[in-house]
Amino acid sequence: MRIDRLIEAVERTGNPSVLGLDPQPDYLPQSLQNTLPPENERTNEQTAQAIYSFNCALIDALCDIVPCAKLQAAWYEVLGPEGMLLFRNTLLYARQKGMSTIADVKRNDIGISAEAYAACYFGEKAP
């Protein structure tokens, strides 16, 4: 059962923490932001690839000490189909690295996530 694997991972690492992956392009390290075209010229695919690189780097750095990764769906959905592929690939990568995963797909969320959902479904720019 999935919860049993999570409990085992917490016991193995001695750490009940979760790696929250709520990707916002403005939060990418400057080195990754510098690889992207200006915001008004970049595609969702380019943004998704930069975020995937960052997610993988975080997972690689933390998978031995943090047992679980939680992905906030709003920040992936706002990138359209490319974002959902990013969501899937990040979940798979974390699992390959031995982490449990949580898909945070609740609706009616806190302010910043609710704004991302609004941007995704109503066409407004995310914060």
mmCIF file of N, CA and C in Angstrom:
data_model
loop_
_atom_site.group_PDB
_atom_site.id
_atom_site.type_symbol
_atom_site.label_atom_id
_atom_site.label_comp_id
_atom_site.label_asym_id
_atom_site.label_seq_id
_atom_site.Cartn_x
_atom_site.Cartn_y
_atom_site.Cartn_z
ATOM 1 N N MET A 1 0.841 -1.175 0.000
ATOM 2 C CA MET A 1 0.000 0.000 0.000
ATOM 3 C C MET A 1 0.890 1.245 0.000
ATOM 4 N N ARG A 2 0.445 2.276 -0.696
ATOM 5 C CA ARG A 2 1.224 3.490 -0.870
ATOM 6 C C ARG A 2 1.606 4.151 0.467
ATOM 7 N N ILE A 3 0.690 4.214 1.405
ATOM 8 C CA ILE A 3 0.993 4.854 2.686
ATOM 9 C C ILE A 3 2.057 4.076 3.443
ATOM 10 N N ASP A 4 2.075 2.757 3.284
ATOM 11 C CA ASP A 4 3.107 1.951 3.929
ATOM 12 C C ASP A 4 4.484 2.302 3.377
ATOM 13 N N ARG A 5 4.565 2.523 2.064
ATOM 14 C CA ARG A 5 5.849 2.907 1.462
ATOM 15 C C ARG A 5 6.304 4.265 1.980
ATOM 16 N N LEU A 6 5.356 5.187 2.155
ATOM 17 C CA LEU A 6 5.708 6.503 2.676
ATOM 18 C C LEU A 6 6.209 6.384 4.115
ATOM 19 N N ILE A 7 5.530 5.617 4.923
ATOM 20 C CA ILE A 7 5.959 5.431 6.319
ATOM 21 C C ILE A 7 7.355 4.804 6.359
ATOM 22 N N GLU A 8 7.587 3.809 5.523
ATOM 23 C CA GLU A 8 8.914 3.189 5.462
ATOM 24 C C GLU A 8 9.975 4.203 5.042
ATOM 25 N N ALA A 9 9.650 5.057 4.084
ATOM 26 C CA ALA A 9 10.610 6.065 3.625
ATOM 27 C C ALA A 9 10.907 7.082 4.720
ATOM 28 N N VAL A 10 9.890 7.484 5.462
ATOM 29 C CA VAL A 10 10.096 8.418 6.583
ATOM 30 C C VAL A 10 10.994 7.765 7.625
ATOM 31 N N GLU A 11 10.747 6.509 7.924
ATOM 32 C CA GLU A 11 11.581 5.807 8.900
ATOM 33 C C GLU A 11 13.008 5.640 8.387
ATOM 34 N N ARG A 12 13.157 5.322 7.109
ATOM 35 C CA ARG A 12 14.485 5.128 6.521
ATOM 36 C C ARG A 12 15.307 6.409 6.557
ATOM 37 N N THR A 13 14.675 7.527 6.214
ATOM 38 C CA THR A 13 15.397 8.800 6.167
ATOM 39 C C THR A 13 15.428 9.502 7.516
ATOM 40 N N GLY A 14 14.530 9.110 8.412
ATOM 41 C CA GLY A 14 14.436 9.804 9.693
ATOM 42 C C GLY A 14 13.942 11.225 9.521
ATOM 43 N N ASN A 15 13.146 11.435 8.474
ATOM 44 C CA ASN A 15 12.749 12.791 8.110
ATOM 45 C C ASN A 15 11.300 12.781 7.608
ATOM 46 N N PRO A 16 10.411 13.494 8.277
ATOM 47 C CA PRO A 16 9.020 13.543 7.817
ATOM 48 C C PRO A 16 8.747 14.687 6.835
ATOM 49 N N SER A 17 9.786 15.316 6.324
ATOM 50 C CA SER A 17 9.610 16.463 5.429
ATOM 51 C C SER A 17 9.142 16.048 4.041
ATOM 52 N N VAL A 18 8.587 17.013 3.341
ATOM 53 C CA VAL A 18 8.135 16.830 1.971
ATOM 54 C C VAL A 18 8.778 17.919 1.118
ATOM 55 N N LEU A 19 9.264 17.542 -0.061
ATOM 56 C CA LEU A 19 9.791 18.507 -1.024
ATOM 57 C C LEU A 19 8.626 19.060 -1.823
ATOM 58 N N GLY A 20 8.309 20.323 -1.631
ATOM 59 C CA GLY A 20 7.222 20.957 -2.360
ATOM 60 C C GLY A 20 7.720 21.507 -3.684
ATOM 61 N N LEU A 21 7.160 21.021 -4.776
ATOM 62 C CA LEU A 21 7.547 21.480 -6.111
ATOM 63 C C LEU A 21 6.378 22.267 -6.705
ATOM 64 N N ASP A 22 6.384 23.564 -6.431
ATOM 65 C CA ASP A 22 5.353 24.501 -6.892
ATOM 66 C C ASP A 22 6.033 25.482 -7.840
ATOM 67 N N PRO A 23 6.325 25.040 -9.057
ATOM 68 C CA PRO A 23 7.227 25.798 -9.920
ATOM 69 C C PRO A 23 6.625 27.088 -10.475
ATOM 70 N N GLN A 24 7.319 28.154 -10.224
ATOM 71 C CA GLN A 24 6.978 29.444 -10.796
ATOM 72 C C GLN A 24 8.229 29.934 -11.522
ATOM 73 N N PRO A 25 8.133 30.272 -12.787
ATOM 74 C CA PRO A 25 9.332 30.643 -13.552
ATOM 75 C C PRO A 25 10.174 31.723 -12.892
ATOM 76 N N ASP A 26 9.544 32.663 -12.220
ATOM 77 C CA ASP A 26 10.305 33.728 -11.568
ATOM 78 C C ASP A 26 11.140 33.218 -10.406
ATOM 79 N N TYR A 27 10.837 32.029 -9.909
ATOM 80 C CA TYR A 27 11.579 31.468 -8.787
ATOM 81 C C TYR A 27 12.733 30.575 -9.231
ATOM 82 N N LEU A 28 12.877 30.368 -10.540
ATOM 83 C CA LEU A 28 13.997 29.578 -11.032
ATOM 84 C C LEU A 28 15.302 30.307 -10.720
ATOM 85 N N PRO A 29 16.378 29.563 -10.484
ATOM 86 C CA PRO A 29 17.682 30.212 -10.290
ATOM 87 C C PRO A 29 18.020 31.071 -11.506
ATOM 88 N N GLN A 30 18.727 32.138 -11.261
ATOM 89 C CA GLN A 30 19.078 33.063 -12.336
ATOM 90 C C GLN A 30 19.791 32.348 -13.482
ATOM 91 N N SER A 31 20.597 31.346 -13.150
ATOM 92 C CA SER A 31 21.319 30.621 -14.208
ATOM 93 C C SER A 31 20.347 29.955 -15.185
ATOM 94 N N LEU A 32 19.229 29.436 -14.705
ATOM 95 C CA LEU A 32 18.224 28.841 -15.594
ATOM 96 C C LEU A 32 17.393 29.921 -16.270
ATOM 97 N N GLN A 33 17.066 30.980 -15.553
ATOM 98 C CA GLN A 33 16.299 32.065 -16.167
ATOM 99 C C GLN A 33 17.073 32.667 -17.344
ATOM 100 N N ASN A 34 18.398 32.718 -17.220
ATOM 101 C CA ASN A 34 19.224 33.287 -18.287
ATOM 102 C C ASN A 34 19.213 32.447 -19.557
ATOM 103 N N THR A 35 18.816 31.174 -19.459
ATOM 104 C CA THR A 35 18.764 30.310 -20.646
ATOM 105 C C THR A 35 17.461 30.492 -21.418
ATOM 106 N N LEU A 36 16.501 31.184 -20.816
ATOM 107 C CA LEU A 36 15.181 31.353 -21.439
ATOM 108 C C LEU A 36 15.105 32.647 -22.234
ATOM 109 N N PRO A 37 14.333 32.643 -23.312
ATOM 110 C CA PRO A 37 14.065 33.897 -24.020
ATOM 111 C C PRO A 37 13.271 34.839 -23.107
ATOM 112 N N PRO A 38 13.159 36.102 -23.477
ATOM 113 C CA PRO A 38 12.319 37.016 -22.693
ATOM 114 C C PRO A 38 10.908 36.439 -22.554
ATOM 115 N N GLU A 39 10.245 36.779 -21.460
ATOM 116 C CA GLU A 39 8.945 36.182 -21.141
ATOM 117 C C GLU A 39 7.940 36.305 -22.281
ATOM 118 N N ASN A 40 7.923 37.431 -22.953
ATOM 119 C CA ASN A 40 6.939 37.634 -24.028
ATOM 120 C C ASN A 40 7.295 36.864 -25.302
ATOM 121 N N GLU A 41 8.470 36.227 -25.338
ATOM 122 C CA GLU A 41 8.889 35.463 -26.514
ATOM 123 C C GLU A 41 9.015 33.966 -26.242
ATOM 124 N N ARG A 42 8.893 33.552 -24.996
ATOM 125 C CA ARG A 42 9.137 32.139 -24.668
ATOM 126 C C ARG A 42 7.875 31.309 -24.809
ATOM 127 N N THR A 43 8.101 30.056 -25.118
ATOM 128 C CA THR A 43 6.986 29.114 -25.230
ATOM 129 C C THR A 43 6.797 28.376 -23.903
ATOM 130 N N ASN A 44 5.630 27.785 -23.740
ATOM 131 C CA ASN A 44 5.392 26.957 -22.558
ATOM 132 C C ASN A 44 6.355 25.780 -22.522
ATOM 133 N N GLU A 45 6.701 25.267 -23.687
ATOM 134 C CA GLU A 45 7.645 24.144 -23.744
ATOM 135 C C GLU A 45 9.016 24.552 -23.204
ATOM 136 N N GLN A 46 9.485 25.749 -23.553
ATOM 137 C CA GLN A 46 10.773 26.220 -23.042
ATOM 138 C C GLN A 46 10.729 26.409 -21.524
ATOM 139 N N THR A 47 9.638 26.980 -21.048
ATOM 140 C CA THR A 47 9.483 27.172 -19.610
ATOM 141 C C THR A 47 9.433 25.832 -18.896
ATOM 142 N N ALA A 48 8.667 24.889 -19.446
ATOM 143 C CA ALA A 48 8.540 23.564 -18.838
ATOM 144 C C ALA A 48 9.889 22.856 -18.780
ATOM 145 N N GLN A 49 10.685 22.975 -19.816
ATOM 146 C CA GLN A 49 11.992 22.311 -19.830
ATOM 147 C C GLN A 49 12.912 22.889 -18.758
ATOM 148 N N ALA A 50 12.889 24.204 -18.587
ATOM 149 C CA ALA A 50 13.710 24.828 -17.547
ATOM 150 C C ALA A 50 13.246 24.376 -16.157
ATOM 151 N N ILE A 51 11.953 24.331 -15.954
ATOM 152 C CA ILE A 51 11.418 23.885 -14.666
ATOM 153 C C ILE A 51 11.759 22.420 -14.424
ATOM 154 N N TYR A 52 11.667 21.590 -15.453
ATOM 155 C CA TYR A 52 12.006 20.183 -15.293
ATOM 156 C C TYR A 52 13.464 20.022 -14.877
ATOM 157 N N SER A 53 14.347 20.777 -15.481
ATOM 158 C CA SER A 53 15.761 20.725 -15.104
ATOM 159 C C SER A 53 15.946 21.066 -13.632
ATOM 160 N N PHE A 54 15.245 22.102 -13.188
ATOM 161 C CA PHE A 54 15.345 22.518 -11.793
ATOM 162 C C PHE A 54 14.733 21.475 -10.866
ATOM 163 N N ASN A 55 13.550 20.957 -11.223
ATOM 164 C CA ASN A 55 12.920 19.924 -10.409
ATOM 165 C C ASN A 55 13.838 18.713 -10.250
ATOM 166 N N CYS A 56 14.432 18.279 -11.350
ATOM 167 C CA CYS A 56 15.324 17.117 -11.297
ATOM 168 C C CYS A 56 16.543 17.388 -10.418
ATOM 169 N N ALA A 57 17.081 18.597 -10.511
ATOM 170 C CA ALA A 57 18.232 18.948 -9.671
ATOM 171 C C ALA A 57 17.852 18.910 -8.192
ATOM 172 N N LEU A 58 16.675 19.425 -7.862
ATOM 173 C CA LEU A 58 16.215 19.386 -6.469
ATOM 174 C C LEU A 58 16.003 17.944 -6.003
ATOM 175 N N ILE A 59 15.350 17.158 -6.842
ATOM 176 C CA ILE A 59 15.103 15.757 -6.497
ATOM 177 C C ILE A 59 16.422 15.024 -6.308
ATOM 178 N N ASP A 60 17.374 15.212 -7.217
ATOM 179 C CA ASP A 60 18.677 14.553 -7.105
ATOM 180 C C ASP A 60 19.376 14.929 -5.801
ATOM 181 N N ALA A 61 19.280 16.196 -5.432
ATOM 182 C CA ALA A 61 19.966 16.676 -4.235
ATOM 183 C C ALA A 61 19.313 16.193 -2.944
ATOM 184 N N LEU A 62 18.007 15.926 -2.985
ATOM 185 C CA LEU A 62 17.279 15.673 -1.746
ATOM 186 C C LEU A 62 16.698 14.271 -1.594
ATOM 187 N N CYS A 63 16.727 13.464 -2.641
ATOM 188 C CA CYS A 63 16.019 12.173 -2.591
ATOM 189 C C CYS A 63 16.534 11.233 -1.506
ATOM 190 N N ASP A 64 17.769 11.386 -1.086
ATOM 191 C CA ASP A 64 18.301 10.502 -0.045
ATOM 192 C C ASP A 64 17.911 10.943 1.363
ATOM 193 N N ILE A 65 17.456 12.189 1.503
ATOM 194 C CA ILE A 65 17.156 12.690 2.850
ATOM 195 C C ILE A 65 15.710 13.164 3.019
ATOM 196 N N VAL A 66 14.996 13.365 1.913
ATOM 197 C CA VAL A 66 13.589 13.760 1.965
ATOM 198 C C VAL A 66 12.781 12.647 1.295
ATOM 199 N N PRO A 67 11.835 12.054 2.008
ATOM 200 C CA PRO A 67 11.173 10.861 1.487
ATOM 201 C C PRO A 67 10.067 11.089 0.467
ATOM 202 N N CYS A 68 9.603 12.317 0.304
ATOM 203 C CA CYS A 68 8.405 12.530 -0.499
ATOM 204 C C CYS A 68 8.480 13.856 -1.255
ATOM 205 N N ALA A 69 7.922 13.876 -2.460
ATOM 206 C CA ALA A 69 7.789 15.108 -3.241
ATOM 207 C C ALA A 69 6.305 15.385 -3.452
ATOM 208 N N LYS A 70 5.909 16.650 -3.291
ATOM 209 C CA LYS A 70 4.517 17.067 -3.482
ATOM 210 C C LYS A 70 4.484 18.102 -4.600
ATOM 211 N N LEU A 71 3.719 17.829 -5.626
ATOM 212 C CA LEU A 71 3.615 18.738 -6.766
ATOM 213 C C LEU A 71 2.277 19.458 -6.732
ATOM 214 N N GLN A 72 2.305 20.778 -6.765
ATOM 215 C CA GLN A 72 1.100 21.608 -6.781
ATOM 216 C C GLN A 72 0.659 21.743 -8.236
ATOM 217 N N ALA A 73 -0.445 21.093 -8.574
ATOM 218 C CA ALA A 73 -0.897 20.984 -9.961
ATOM 219 C C ALA A 73 -1.148 22.330 -10.638
ATOM 220 N N ALA A 74 -1.579 23.327 -9.895
ATOM 221 C CA ALA A 74 -1.913 24.618 -10.509
ATOM 222 C C ALA A 74 -0.757 25.176 -11.314
ATOM 223 N N TRP A 75 0.448 25.051 -10.763
ATOM 224 C CA TRP A 75 1.611 25.647 -11.427
ATOM 225 C C TRP A 75 2.053 24.854 -12.645
ATOM 226 N N TYR A 76 1.582 23.646 -12.786
ATOM 227 C CA TYR A 76 1.857 22.852 -13.974
ATOM 228 C C TYR A 76 0.743 23.081 -15.000
ATOM 229 N N GLU A 77 -0.487 23.085 -14.531
ATOM 230 C CA GLU A 77 -1.635 23.267 -15.426
ATOM 231 C C GLU A 77 -1.586 24.606 -16.146
ATOM 232 N N VAL A 78 -1.063 25.611 -15.501
ATOM 233 C CA VAL A 78 -1.027 26.942 -16.114
ATOM 234 C C VAL A 78 -0.161 26.955 -17.380
ATOM 235 N N LEU A 79 0.696 25.958 -17.540
ATOM 236 C CA LEU A 79 1.529 25.845 -18.744
ATOM 237 C C LEU A 79 0.866 25.001 -19.833
ATOM 238 N N GLY A 80 -0.391 24.642 -19.632
ATOM 239 C CA GLY A 80 -1.118 23.892 -20.647
ATOM 240 C C GLY A 80 -0.620 22.468 -20.772
ATOM 241 N N PRO A 81 -0.782 21.870 -21.952
ATOM 242 C CA PRO A 81 -0.364 20.471 -22.138
ATOM 243 C C PRO A 81 1.113 20.242 -21.812
ATOM 244 N N GLU A 82 1.944 21.215 -22.109
ATOM 245 C CA GLU A 82 3.368 21.083 -21.790
ATOM 246 C C GLU A 82 3.576 20.986 -20.286
ATOM 247 N N GLY A 83 2.776 21.727 -19.539
ATOM 248 C CA GLY A 83 2.866 21.688 -18.087
ATOM 249 C C GLY A 83 2.393 20.373 -17.507
ATOM 250 N N MET A 84 1.361 19.799 -18.113
ATOM 251 C CA MET A 84 0.873 18.514 -17.613
ATOM 252 C C MET A 84 1.869 17.394 -17.914
ATOM 253 N N LEU A 85 2.563 17.494 -19.046
ATOM 254 C CA LEU A 85 3.632 16.538 -19.332
ATOM 255 C C LEU A 85 4.774 16.737 -18.330
ATOM 256 N N LEU A 86 5.084 17.966 -18.013
ATOM 257 C CA LEU A 86 6.083 18.275 -16.995
ATOM 258 C C LEU A 86 5.675 17.668 -15.647
ATOM 259 N N PHE A 87 4.410 17.828 -15.277
ATOM 260 C CA PHE A 87 3.869 17.272 -14.041
ATOM 261 C C PHE A 87 4.095 15.763 -14.006
ATOM 262 N N ARG A 88 3.689 15.085 -15.071
ATOM 263 C CA ARG A 88 3.834 13.628 -15.163
ATOM 264 C C ARG A 88 5.301 13.219 -15.088
ATOM 265 N N ASN A 89 6.153 13.881 -15.872
ATOM 266 C CA ASN A 89 7.562 13.504 -15.917
ATOM 267 C C ASN A 89 8.259 13.757 -14.585
ATOM 268 N N THR A 90 7.870 14.821 -13.893
ATOM 269 C CA THR A 90 8.457 15.095 -12.581
ATOM 270 C C THR A 90 8.033 14.034 -11.574
ATOM 271 N N LEU A 91 6.747 13.652 -11.583
ATOM 272 C CA LEU A 91 6.294 12.577 -10.700
ATOM 273 C C LEU A 91 7.071 11.283 -10.970
ATOM 274 N N LEU A 92 7.218 10.935 -12.236
ATOM 275 C CA LEU A 92 7.942 9.715 -12.588
ATOM 276 C C LEU A 92 9.403 9.779 -12.161
ATOM 277 N N TYR A 93 10.027 10.933 -12.347
ATOM 278 C CA TYR A 93 11.439 11.078 -11.978
ATOM 279 C C TYR A 93 11.617 10.922 -10.465
ATOM 280 N N ALA A 94 10.739 11.551 -9.696
ATOM 281 C CA ALA A 94 10.831 11.431 -8.240
ATOM 282 C C ALA A 94 10.650 9.975 -7.807
ATOM 283 N N ARG A 95 9.722 9.289 -8.431
ATOM 284 C CA ARG A 95 9.486 7.879 -8.091
ATOM 285 C C ARG A 95 10.700 7.019 -8.455
ATOM 286 N N GLN A 96 11.316 7.313 -9.617
ATOM 287 C CA GLN A 96 12.514 6.575 -10.018
ATOM 288 C C GLN A 96 13.643 6.755 -9.014
ATOM 289 N N LYS A 97 13.655 7.896 -8.357
ATOM 290 C CA LYS A 97 14.679 8.194 -7.361
ATOM 291 C C LYS A 97 14.302 7.675 -5.976
ATOM 292 N N GLY A 98 13.185 6.939 -5.897
ATOM 293 C CA GLY A 98 12.790 6.307 -4.662
ATOM 294 C C GLY A 98 11.905 7.140 -3.752
ATOM 295 N N MET A 99 11.448 8.277 -4.223
ATOM 296 C CA MET A 99 10.597 9.134 -3.406
ATOM 297 C C MET A 99 9.130 8.743 -3.557
ATOM 298 N N SER A 100 8.369 8.894 -2.491
ATOM 299 C CA SER A 100 6.918 8.839 -2.599
ATOM 300 C C SER A 100 6.483 10.155 -3.217
ATOM 301 N N THR A 101 5.294 10.183 -3.804
ATOM 302 C CA THR A 101 4.819 11.421 -4.424
ATOM 303 C C THR A 101 3.388 11.716 -4.013
ATOM 304 N N ILE A 102 3.108 13.002 -3.959
ATOM 305 C CA ILE A 102 1.764 13.488 -3.688
ATOM 306 C C ILE A 102 1.407 14.461 -4.802
ATOM 307 N N ALA A 103 0.277 14.246 -5.436
ATOM 308 C CA ALA A 103 -0.234 15.184 -6.432
ATOM 309 C C ALA A 103 -1.227 16.101 -5.713
ATOM 310 N N ASP A 104 -0.837 17.336 -5.520
ATOM 311 C CA ASP A 104 -1.684 18.318 -4.839
ATOM 312 C C ASP A 104 -2.616 18.917 -5.880
ATOM 313 N N VAL A 105 -3.794 18.307 -6.023
ATOM 314 C CA VAL A 105 -4.736 18.699 -7.070
ATOM 315 C C VAL A 105 -6.043 19.257 -6.504
ATOM 316 N N LYS A 106 -5.999 19.645 -5.244
ATOM 317 C CA LYS A 106 -7.229 20.188 -4.653
ATOM 318 C C LYS A 106 -7.578 21.518 -5.326
ATOM 319 N N ARG A 107 -8.826 21.850 -5.302
ATOM 320 C CA ARG A 107 -9.293 23.117 -5.841
ATOM 321 C C ARG A 107 -9.730 23.997 -4.676
ATOM 322 N N ASN A 108 -10.031 25.262 -4.991
ATOM 323 C CA ASN A 108 -10.418 26.220 -3.963
ATOM 324 C C ASN A 108 -9.296 26.347 -2.943
ATOM 325 N N ASP A 109 -8.103 26.548 -3.450
ATOM 326 C CA ASP A 109 -6.876 26.550 -2.676
ATOM 327 C C ASP A 109 -6.573 27.942 -2.131
ATOM 328 N N ILE A 110 -5.405 28.077 -1.510
ATOM 329 C CA ILE A 110 -4.955 29.360 -0.983
ATOM 330 C C ILE A 110 -4.771 30.362 -2.117
ATOM 331 N N GLY A 111 -4.654 31.621 -1.778
ATOM 332 C CA GLY A 111 -4.614 32.714 -2.743
ATOM 333 C C GLY A 111 -3.741 32.514 -3.957
ATOM 334 N N ILE A 112 -2.449 32.280 -3.764
ATOM 335 C CA ILE A 112 -1.530 32.230 -4.904
ATOM 336 C C ILE A 112 -1.826 31.040 -5.810
ATOM 337 N N SER A 113 -2.183 29.892 -5.237
ATOM 338 C CA SER A 113 -2.529 28.737 -6.071
ATOM 339 C C SER A 113 -3.871 28.957 -6.754
ATOM 340 N N ALA A 114 -4.816 29.559 -6.058
ATOM 341 C CA ALA A 114 -6.111 29.869 -6.672
ATOM 342 C C ALA A 114 -5.920 30.819 -7.849
ATOM 343 N N GLU A 115 -4.991 31.763 -7.731
ATOM 344 C CA GLU A 115 -4.701 32.675 -8.843
ATOM 345 C C GLU A 115 -4.121 31.915 -10.033
ATOM 346 N N ALA A 116 -3.285 30.918 -9.755
ATOM 347 C CA ALA A 116 -2.732 30.111 -10.849
ATOM 348 C C ALA A 116 -3.827 29.308 -11.534
ATOM 349 N N TYR A 117 -4.755 28.739 -10.765
ATOM 350 C CA TYR A 117 -5.878 28.026 -11.369
ATOM 351 C C TYR A 117 -6.719 28.978 -12.214
ATOM 352 N N ALA A 118 -6.959 30.189 -11.713
ATOM 353 C CA ALA A 118 -7.736 31.163 -12.479
ATOM 354 C C ALA A 118 -7.025 31.492 -13.786
ATOM 355 N N ALA A 119 -5.714 31.648 -13.722
ATOM 356 C CA ALA A 119 -4.946 31.940 -14.926
ATOM 357 C C ALA A 119 -5.059 30.802 -15.919
ATOM 358 N N CYS A 120 -5.027 29.591 -15.414
ATOM 359 C CA CYS A 120 -5.097 28.421 -16.273
ATOM 360 C C CYS A 120 -6.443 28.317 -16.973
ATOM 361 N N TYR A 121 -7.507 28.506 -16.246
ATOM 362 C CA TYR A 121 -8.843 28.248 -16.786
ATOM 363 C C TYR A 121 -9.579 29.469 -17.289
ATOM 364 N N PHE A 122 -9.128 30.662 -16.913
ATOM 365 C CA PHE A 122 -9.798 31.863 -17.375
ATOM 366 C C PHE A 122 -8.906 32.723 -18.275
ATOM 367 N N GLY A 123 -7.678 32.246 -18.535
ATOM 368 C CA GLY A 123 -6.808 32.914 -19.491
ATOM 369 C C GLY A 123 -6.098 34.145 -18.977
ATOM 370 N N GLU A 124 -6.106 34.361 -17.683
ATOM 371 C CA GLU A 124 -5.395 35.502 -17.129
ATOM 372 C C GLU A 124 -3.962 35.083 -16.817
ATOM 373 N N LYS A 125 -3.048 36.065 -16.817
ATOM 374 C CA LYS A 125 -1.657 35.774 -16.514
ATOM 375 C C LYS A 125 -1.503 35.396 -15.051
ATOM 376 N N ALA A 126 -0.759 34.325 -14.791
ATOM 377 C CA ALA A 126 -0.493 33.909 -13.413
ATOM 378 C C ALA A 126 0.408 34.937 -12.741
ATOM 379 N N PRO A 127 0.317 35.033 -11.419
ATOM 380 C CA PRO A 127 1.158 35.986 -10.689
ATOM 381 C C PRO A 127 2.623 35.655 -10.855
#
